[in-house]
Coordinates of C-alpha atoms in Angstrom, one line a residue:
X1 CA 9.9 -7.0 9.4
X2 CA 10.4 -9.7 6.5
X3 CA 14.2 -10.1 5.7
X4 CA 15.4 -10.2 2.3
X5 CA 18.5 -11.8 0.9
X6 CA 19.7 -13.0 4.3
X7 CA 20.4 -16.6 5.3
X8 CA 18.1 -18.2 7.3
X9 CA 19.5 -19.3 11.4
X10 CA 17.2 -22.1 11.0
X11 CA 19.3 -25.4 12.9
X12 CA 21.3 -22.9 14.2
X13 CA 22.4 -24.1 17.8
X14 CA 20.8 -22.7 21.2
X15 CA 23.9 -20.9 21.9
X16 CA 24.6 -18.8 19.1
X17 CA 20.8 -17.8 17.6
X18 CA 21.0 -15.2 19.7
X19 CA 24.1 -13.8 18.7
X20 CA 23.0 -14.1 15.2
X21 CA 19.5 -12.8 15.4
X22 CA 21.4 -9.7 17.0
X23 CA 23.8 -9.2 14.7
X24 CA 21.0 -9.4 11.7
X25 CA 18.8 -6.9 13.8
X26 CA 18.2 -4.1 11.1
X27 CA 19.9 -0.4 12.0
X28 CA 17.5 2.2 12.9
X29 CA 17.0 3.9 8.9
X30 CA 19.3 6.9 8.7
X31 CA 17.1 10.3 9.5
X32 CA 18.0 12.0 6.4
X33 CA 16.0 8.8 4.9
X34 CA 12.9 8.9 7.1
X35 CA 13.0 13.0 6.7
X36 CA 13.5 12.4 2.9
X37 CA 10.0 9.7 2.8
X38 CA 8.0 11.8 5.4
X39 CA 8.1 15.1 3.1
X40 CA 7.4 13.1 -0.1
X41 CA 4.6 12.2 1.4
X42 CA 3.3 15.5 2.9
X43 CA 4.3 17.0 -0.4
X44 CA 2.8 14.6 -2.9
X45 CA -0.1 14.2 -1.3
X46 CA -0.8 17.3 -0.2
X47 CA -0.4 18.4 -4.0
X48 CA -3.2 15.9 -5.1
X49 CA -5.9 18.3 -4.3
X50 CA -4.5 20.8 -6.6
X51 CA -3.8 18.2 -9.2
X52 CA -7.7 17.4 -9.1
X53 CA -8.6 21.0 -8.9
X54 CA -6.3 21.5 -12.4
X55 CA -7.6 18.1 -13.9
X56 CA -11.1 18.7 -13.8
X57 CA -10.7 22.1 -15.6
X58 CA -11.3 20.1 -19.2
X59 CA -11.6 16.8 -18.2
X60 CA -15.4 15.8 -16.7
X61 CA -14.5 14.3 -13.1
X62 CA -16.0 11.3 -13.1
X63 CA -14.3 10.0 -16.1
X64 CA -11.0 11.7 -15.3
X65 CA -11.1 9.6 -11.8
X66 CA -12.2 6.6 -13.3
X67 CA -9.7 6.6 -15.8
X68 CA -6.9 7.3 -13.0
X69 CA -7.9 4.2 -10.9
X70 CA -8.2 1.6 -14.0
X71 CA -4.8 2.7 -15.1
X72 CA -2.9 2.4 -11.5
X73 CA -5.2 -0.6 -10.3
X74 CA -4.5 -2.6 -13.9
X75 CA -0.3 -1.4 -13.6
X76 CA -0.5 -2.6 -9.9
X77 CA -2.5 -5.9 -10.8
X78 CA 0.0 -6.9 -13.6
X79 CA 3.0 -6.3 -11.3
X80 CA 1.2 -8.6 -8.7
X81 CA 0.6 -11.0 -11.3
X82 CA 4.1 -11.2 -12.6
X83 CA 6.4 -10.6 -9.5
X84 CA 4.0 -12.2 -6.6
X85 CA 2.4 -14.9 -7.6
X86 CA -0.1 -17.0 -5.5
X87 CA -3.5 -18.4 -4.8
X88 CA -6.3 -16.2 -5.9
X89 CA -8.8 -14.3 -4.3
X90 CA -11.5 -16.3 -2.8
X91 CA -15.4 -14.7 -4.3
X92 CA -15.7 -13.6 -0.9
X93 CA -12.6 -12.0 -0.7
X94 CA -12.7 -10.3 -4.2
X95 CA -16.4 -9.1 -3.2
X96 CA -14.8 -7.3 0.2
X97 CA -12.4 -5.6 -2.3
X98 CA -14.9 -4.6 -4.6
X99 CA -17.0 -3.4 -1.8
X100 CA -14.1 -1.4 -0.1
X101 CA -12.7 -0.2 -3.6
X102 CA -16.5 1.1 -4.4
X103 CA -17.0 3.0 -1.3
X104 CA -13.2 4.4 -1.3
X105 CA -12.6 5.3 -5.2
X106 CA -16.3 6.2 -6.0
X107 CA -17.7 7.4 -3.2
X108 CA -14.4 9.1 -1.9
X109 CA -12.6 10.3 -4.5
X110 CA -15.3 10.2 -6.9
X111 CA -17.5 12.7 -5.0
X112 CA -14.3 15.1 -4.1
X113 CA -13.4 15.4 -7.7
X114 CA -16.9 15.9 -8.7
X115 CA -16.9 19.0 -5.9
X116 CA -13.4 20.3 -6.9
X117 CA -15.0 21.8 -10.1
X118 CA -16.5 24.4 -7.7
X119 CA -14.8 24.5 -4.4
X120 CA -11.1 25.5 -3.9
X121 CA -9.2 22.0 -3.7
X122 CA -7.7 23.8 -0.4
X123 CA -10.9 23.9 1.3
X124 CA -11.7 20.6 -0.2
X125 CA -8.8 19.3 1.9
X126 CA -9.3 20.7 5.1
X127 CA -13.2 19.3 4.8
X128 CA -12.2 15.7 3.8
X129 CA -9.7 15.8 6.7
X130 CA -12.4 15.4 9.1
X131 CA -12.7 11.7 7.5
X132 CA -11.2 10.1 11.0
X133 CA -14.1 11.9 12.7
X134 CA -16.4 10.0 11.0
X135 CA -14.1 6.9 11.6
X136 CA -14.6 7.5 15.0
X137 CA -18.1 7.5 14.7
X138 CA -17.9 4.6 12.8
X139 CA -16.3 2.8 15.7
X140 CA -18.9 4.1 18.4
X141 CA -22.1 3.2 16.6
X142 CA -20.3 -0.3 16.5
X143 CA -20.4 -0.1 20.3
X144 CA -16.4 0.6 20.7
X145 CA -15.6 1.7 23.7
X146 CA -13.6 5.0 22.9
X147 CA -11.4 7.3 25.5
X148 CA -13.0 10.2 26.5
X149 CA -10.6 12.6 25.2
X150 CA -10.7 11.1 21.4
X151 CA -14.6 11.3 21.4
X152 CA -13.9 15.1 22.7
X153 CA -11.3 15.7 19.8
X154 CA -14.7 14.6 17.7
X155 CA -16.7 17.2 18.9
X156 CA -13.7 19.8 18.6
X157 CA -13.3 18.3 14.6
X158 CA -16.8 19.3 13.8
X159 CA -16.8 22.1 15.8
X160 CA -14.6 23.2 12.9
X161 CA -16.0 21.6 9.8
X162 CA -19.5 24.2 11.3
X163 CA -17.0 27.1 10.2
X164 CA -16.0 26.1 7.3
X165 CA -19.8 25.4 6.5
X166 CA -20.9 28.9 8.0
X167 CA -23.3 30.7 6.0
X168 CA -22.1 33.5 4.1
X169 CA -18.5 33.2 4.4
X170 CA -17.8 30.7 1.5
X171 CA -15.5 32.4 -1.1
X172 CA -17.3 33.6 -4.5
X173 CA -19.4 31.0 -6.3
X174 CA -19.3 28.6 -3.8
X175 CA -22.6 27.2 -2.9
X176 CA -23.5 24.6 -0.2
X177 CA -23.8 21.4 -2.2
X178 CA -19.9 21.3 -3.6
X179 CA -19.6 21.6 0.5
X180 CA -21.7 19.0 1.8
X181 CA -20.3 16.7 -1.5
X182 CA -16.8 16.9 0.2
X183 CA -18.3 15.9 3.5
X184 CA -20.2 13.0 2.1
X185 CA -16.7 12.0 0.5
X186 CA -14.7 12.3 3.9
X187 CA -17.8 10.0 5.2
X188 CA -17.7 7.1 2.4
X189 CA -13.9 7.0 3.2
X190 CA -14.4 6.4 6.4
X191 CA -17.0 4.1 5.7
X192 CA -14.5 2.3 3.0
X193 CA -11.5 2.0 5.9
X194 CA -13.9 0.7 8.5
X195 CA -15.4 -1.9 6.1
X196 CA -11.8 -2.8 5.2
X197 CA -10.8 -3.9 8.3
X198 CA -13.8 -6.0 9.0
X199 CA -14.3 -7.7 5.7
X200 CA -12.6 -10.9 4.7
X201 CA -10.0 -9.4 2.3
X202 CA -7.4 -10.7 0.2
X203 CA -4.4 -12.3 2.0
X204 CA -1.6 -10.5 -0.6
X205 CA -2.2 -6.3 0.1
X206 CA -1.2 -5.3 -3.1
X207 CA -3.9 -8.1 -4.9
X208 CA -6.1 -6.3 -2.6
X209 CA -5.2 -2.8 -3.6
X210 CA -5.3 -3.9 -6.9
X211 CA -9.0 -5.5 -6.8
X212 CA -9.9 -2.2 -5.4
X213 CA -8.8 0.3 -7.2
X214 CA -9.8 -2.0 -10.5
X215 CA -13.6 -1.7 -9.4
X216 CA -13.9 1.3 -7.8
X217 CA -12.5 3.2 -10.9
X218 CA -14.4 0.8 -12.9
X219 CA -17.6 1.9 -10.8
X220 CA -16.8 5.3 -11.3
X221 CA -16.1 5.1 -15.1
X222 CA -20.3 3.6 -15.2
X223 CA -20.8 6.5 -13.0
X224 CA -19.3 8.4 -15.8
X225 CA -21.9 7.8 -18.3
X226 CA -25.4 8.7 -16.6
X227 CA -23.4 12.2 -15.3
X228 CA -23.0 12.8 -18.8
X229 CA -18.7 12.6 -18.7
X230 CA -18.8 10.9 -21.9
X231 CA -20.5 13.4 -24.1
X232 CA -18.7 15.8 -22.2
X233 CA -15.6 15.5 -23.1
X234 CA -13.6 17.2 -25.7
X235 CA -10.5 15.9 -26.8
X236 CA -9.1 18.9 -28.8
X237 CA -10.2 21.0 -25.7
X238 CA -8.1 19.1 -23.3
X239 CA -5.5 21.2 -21.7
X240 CA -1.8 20.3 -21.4
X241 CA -2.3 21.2 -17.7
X242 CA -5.2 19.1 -17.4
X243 CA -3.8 16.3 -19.1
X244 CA -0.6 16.5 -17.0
X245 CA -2.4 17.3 -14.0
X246 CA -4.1 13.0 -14.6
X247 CA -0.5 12.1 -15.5
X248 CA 0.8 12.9 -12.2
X249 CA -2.1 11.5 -10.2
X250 CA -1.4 8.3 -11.5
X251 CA 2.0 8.2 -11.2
X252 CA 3.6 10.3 -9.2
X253 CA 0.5 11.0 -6.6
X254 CA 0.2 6.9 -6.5
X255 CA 3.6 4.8 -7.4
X256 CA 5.9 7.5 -6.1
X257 CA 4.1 8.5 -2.9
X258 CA 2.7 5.0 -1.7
X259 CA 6.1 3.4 -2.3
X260 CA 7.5 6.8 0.3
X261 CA 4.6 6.0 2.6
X262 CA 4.6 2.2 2.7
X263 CA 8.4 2.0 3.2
X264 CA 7.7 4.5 6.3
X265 CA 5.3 1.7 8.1
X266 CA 7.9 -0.7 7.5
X267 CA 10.5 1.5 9.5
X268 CA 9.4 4.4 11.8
X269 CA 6.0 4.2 14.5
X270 CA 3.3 4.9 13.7
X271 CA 2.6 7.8 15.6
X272 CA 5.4 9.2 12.9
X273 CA 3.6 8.2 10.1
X274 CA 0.2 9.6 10.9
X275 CA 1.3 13.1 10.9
X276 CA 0.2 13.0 7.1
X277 CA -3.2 13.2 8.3
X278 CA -3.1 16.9 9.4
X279 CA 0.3 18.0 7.2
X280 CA -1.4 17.4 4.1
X281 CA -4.3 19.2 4.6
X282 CA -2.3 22.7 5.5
X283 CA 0.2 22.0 2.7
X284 CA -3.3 21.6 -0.1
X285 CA -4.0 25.2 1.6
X286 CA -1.0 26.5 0.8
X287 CA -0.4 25.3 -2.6
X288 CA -4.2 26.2 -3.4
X289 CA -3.2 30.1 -2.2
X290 CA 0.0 30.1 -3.9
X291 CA -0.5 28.6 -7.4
X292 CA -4.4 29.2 -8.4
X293 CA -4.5 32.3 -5.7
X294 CA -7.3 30.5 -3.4
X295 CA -8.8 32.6 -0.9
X296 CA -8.3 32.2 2.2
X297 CA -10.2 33.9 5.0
X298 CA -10.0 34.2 8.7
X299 CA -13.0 31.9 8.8
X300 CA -11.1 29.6 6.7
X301 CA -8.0 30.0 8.9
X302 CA -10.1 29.0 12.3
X303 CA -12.0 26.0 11.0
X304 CA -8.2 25.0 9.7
X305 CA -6.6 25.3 12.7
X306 CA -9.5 23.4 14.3
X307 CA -9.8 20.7 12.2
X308 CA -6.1 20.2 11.9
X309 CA -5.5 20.3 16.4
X310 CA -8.5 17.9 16.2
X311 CA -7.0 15.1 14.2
X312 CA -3.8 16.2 15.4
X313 CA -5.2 15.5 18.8
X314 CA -6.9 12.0 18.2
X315 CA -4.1 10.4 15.5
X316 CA -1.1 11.3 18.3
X317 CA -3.9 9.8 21.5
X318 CA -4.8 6.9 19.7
X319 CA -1.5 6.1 17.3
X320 CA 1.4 6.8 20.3
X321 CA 1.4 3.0 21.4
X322 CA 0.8 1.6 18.2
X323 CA 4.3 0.4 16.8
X324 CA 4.8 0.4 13.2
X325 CA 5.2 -3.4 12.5
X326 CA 1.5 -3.8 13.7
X327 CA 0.3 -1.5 11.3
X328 CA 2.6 -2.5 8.5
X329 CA 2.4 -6.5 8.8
X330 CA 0.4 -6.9 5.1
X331 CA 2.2 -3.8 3.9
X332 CA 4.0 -4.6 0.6
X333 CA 8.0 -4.6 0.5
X334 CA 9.2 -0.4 0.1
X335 CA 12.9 -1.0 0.9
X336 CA 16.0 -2.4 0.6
X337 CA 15.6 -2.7 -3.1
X338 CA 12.2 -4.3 -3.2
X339 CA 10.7 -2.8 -6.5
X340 CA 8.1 0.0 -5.9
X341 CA 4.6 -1.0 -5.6
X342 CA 2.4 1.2 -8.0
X343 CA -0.8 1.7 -5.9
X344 CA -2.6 4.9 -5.4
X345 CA -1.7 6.6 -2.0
X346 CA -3.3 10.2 -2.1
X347 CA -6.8 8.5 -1.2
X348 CA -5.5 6.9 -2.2
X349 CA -5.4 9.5 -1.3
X350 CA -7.1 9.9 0.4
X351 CA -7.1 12.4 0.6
X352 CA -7.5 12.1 4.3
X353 CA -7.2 10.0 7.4
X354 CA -5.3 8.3 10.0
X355 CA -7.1 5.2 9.3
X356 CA -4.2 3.3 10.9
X357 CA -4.1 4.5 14.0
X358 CA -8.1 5.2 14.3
X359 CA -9.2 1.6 13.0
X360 CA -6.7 -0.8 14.7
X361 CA -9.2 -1.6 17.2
X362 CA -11.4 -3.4 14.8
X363 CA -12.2 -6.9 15.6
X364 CA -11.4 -8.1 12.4
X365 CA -8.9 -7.9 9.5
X366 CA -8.3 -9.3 6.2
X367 CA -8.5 -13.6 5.5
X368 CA -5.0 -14.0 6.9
X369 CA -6.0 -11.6 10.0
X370 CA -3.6 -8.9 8.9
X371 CA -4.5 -5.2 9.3
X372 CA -4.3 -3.4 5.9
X373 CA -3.7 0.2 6.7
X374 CA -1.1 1.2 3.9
X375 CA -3.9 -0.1 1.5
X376 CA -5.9 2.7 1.4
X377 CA -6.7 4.6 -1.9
X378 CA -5.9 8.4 -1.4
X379 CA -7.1 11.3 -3.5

């Protein structure tokens, strides 16, 4: 972990670096702290999927999401721009994150907005939380050689997205395609996080982050226009609950949550961290049934509780040995009194995935060979 504000034991003698490098050897965070990080985490972003659900009530989804991902990507790229300054982005690298931010913003979030107009965001969540199946996948078709009890935890996954997607048990006014939309949003994530840590990227996360949340939600503001967003939209019909619902997405569903989740890489395993990936989806649930009065149906409550022991299953095989500076080593400065990064967590966020633990086997990272796992744009 970088150190900040302390002097350097550079010419130090033999005999007393040691000594020094111990007694500068950061104190395990206090657990009211970690506690305090994990549940804004679980909370925020397990809210998201109601905050879309609300937003897209008067405000066409496409352009909502775009407009949400060129406002935190252009706050995130001028705090880059004035507070880290450094080379620029290759064309190659700027092409990765335009690539990555495409697949991620547009095709993930895009898509799951798009759906929420007609499917309960708590079902929503529980489908696009089979997005580190697919990651899995992702990995095997690239001839990864994968335990035999994560590719099992695969089969159980699906096992329980084929409940959720039974016929005749979807609540009222439900039909297929807002179902299969979700799915095909769970698979350009994964598709996005795998890319990512192949691709030559840029070397500073939050310029990458930055780079691709700009053209993803620029993609999905063009997107906008042939799906008819524009005419759409009715400014005097906006509702304050709409409105508010794209006010929190931006802010507090991005800066606040992202700042919680990157300073958690920096300090706690990884296996801690990735718990979000099958918390959030039974907190979305929840809020669903409590606030709009989802349904939820013993069907619904099976291909939960399957989905959830899957990823549950793979994150914890998979993430247990992974420490948290190896996932964290491009993450962006969360404590100590480092500003907060704005960038959009909830998928960013999306929503789904333990991309950190499932893709750290990838041969290849960003141009400095750093894995960028906090990175990812969440719902």
């Amino acid at each position: 972990m970088a150190s900040f504000g302390r002097p350097s034991a550079r010419g130090a003698r033999p005999e007393t670096c040691a000594c020094r490098s111990d007694a500068q050897a950061p104190a395990p965070p206090p657990p009211w702290r970690v506690a305090g990080a994990l549940g804004t985490v679980y909370v925020v972003w397990g809210s998201t999927y109601l905050a879309i659900r609300l937003m897209v009530g008067t405000i066409p989804p496409l352009l909502g999401g775009g407009v949400r991902f060129l406002i935190a990507g252009g706050l995130l790229y001028a705090w880059v721009r004035l507070r880290r300054p450094g080379p620029p982005a290759s064309r190659r690298e700027v092409a990765g994150a335009a690539l990555v931010g495409v697949l991620l913003v547009l095709g993930g979030n895009g898509l799951v907005t798009v759906a929420e107009r007609h499917v309960p965001s708590g079902l929503a969540a529980l489908l696009i939380a089979s997005e580190p199946l697919w990651v899995v996948l992702l990995r095997k078709a690239a001839r990864e050689r994968l335990p035999g009890g994560t590719l099992a935890g695969v089969g159980l996954g699906f096992l329980g997205v084929g409940l959720l997607l039974a016929p005749g048990h979807q609540p009222a006014g439900v039909g297929i395609a807002g179902l299969l939309l979700c799915l095909a949003a769970a698979a350009s994530w994964a598709c996005g996080s795998f890319a990512g840590s192949r691709l030559a990227l840029p070397q500073d996360p939050l310029r990458f982050t930055a780079l691709q949340m700009l053209f993803g939600g620029a993609a999905t503001a063009l997107a906008a226009l042939p799906a008819g967003d524009y005419s759409a939209l009715r400014l005097g019909e906006v509702s304050a609950v709409s409105a508010g619902a794209l006010v929190y997405l931006v802010f507090v569903g991005s800066i606040v949550a992202f700042s919680a989740y990157a300073w958690l890489l920096r300090n706690v395993p990884i296996s801690t961290v990735s718990t979000y990936a099958y918390v959030n989806p039974v907190i979305a649930v929840a809020l669903g049934w409590a606030v709009l009065s989802e349904p939820v149906t013993p069907l619904t409550l099976a291909g939960a509780a399957v989905i959830v022991s899957s990823v549950a299953f793979i994150v914890r095989l998979e993430g247990t040995s992974a420490p948290a500076a190896e996932a964290a080593e491009g993450a962006p400065p969360g404590a100590e009194g480092a500003p907060p990064a704005p960038v959009t967590g909830e998928v960013m966020p999306h929503q789904g995935a333990a991309a950190p633990a499932l893709a750290r086997e990838a041969p290849q990272h960003d141009g400095g060979g750093r894995s960028q796992p906090a990175e990812r744009v969440r719902v």
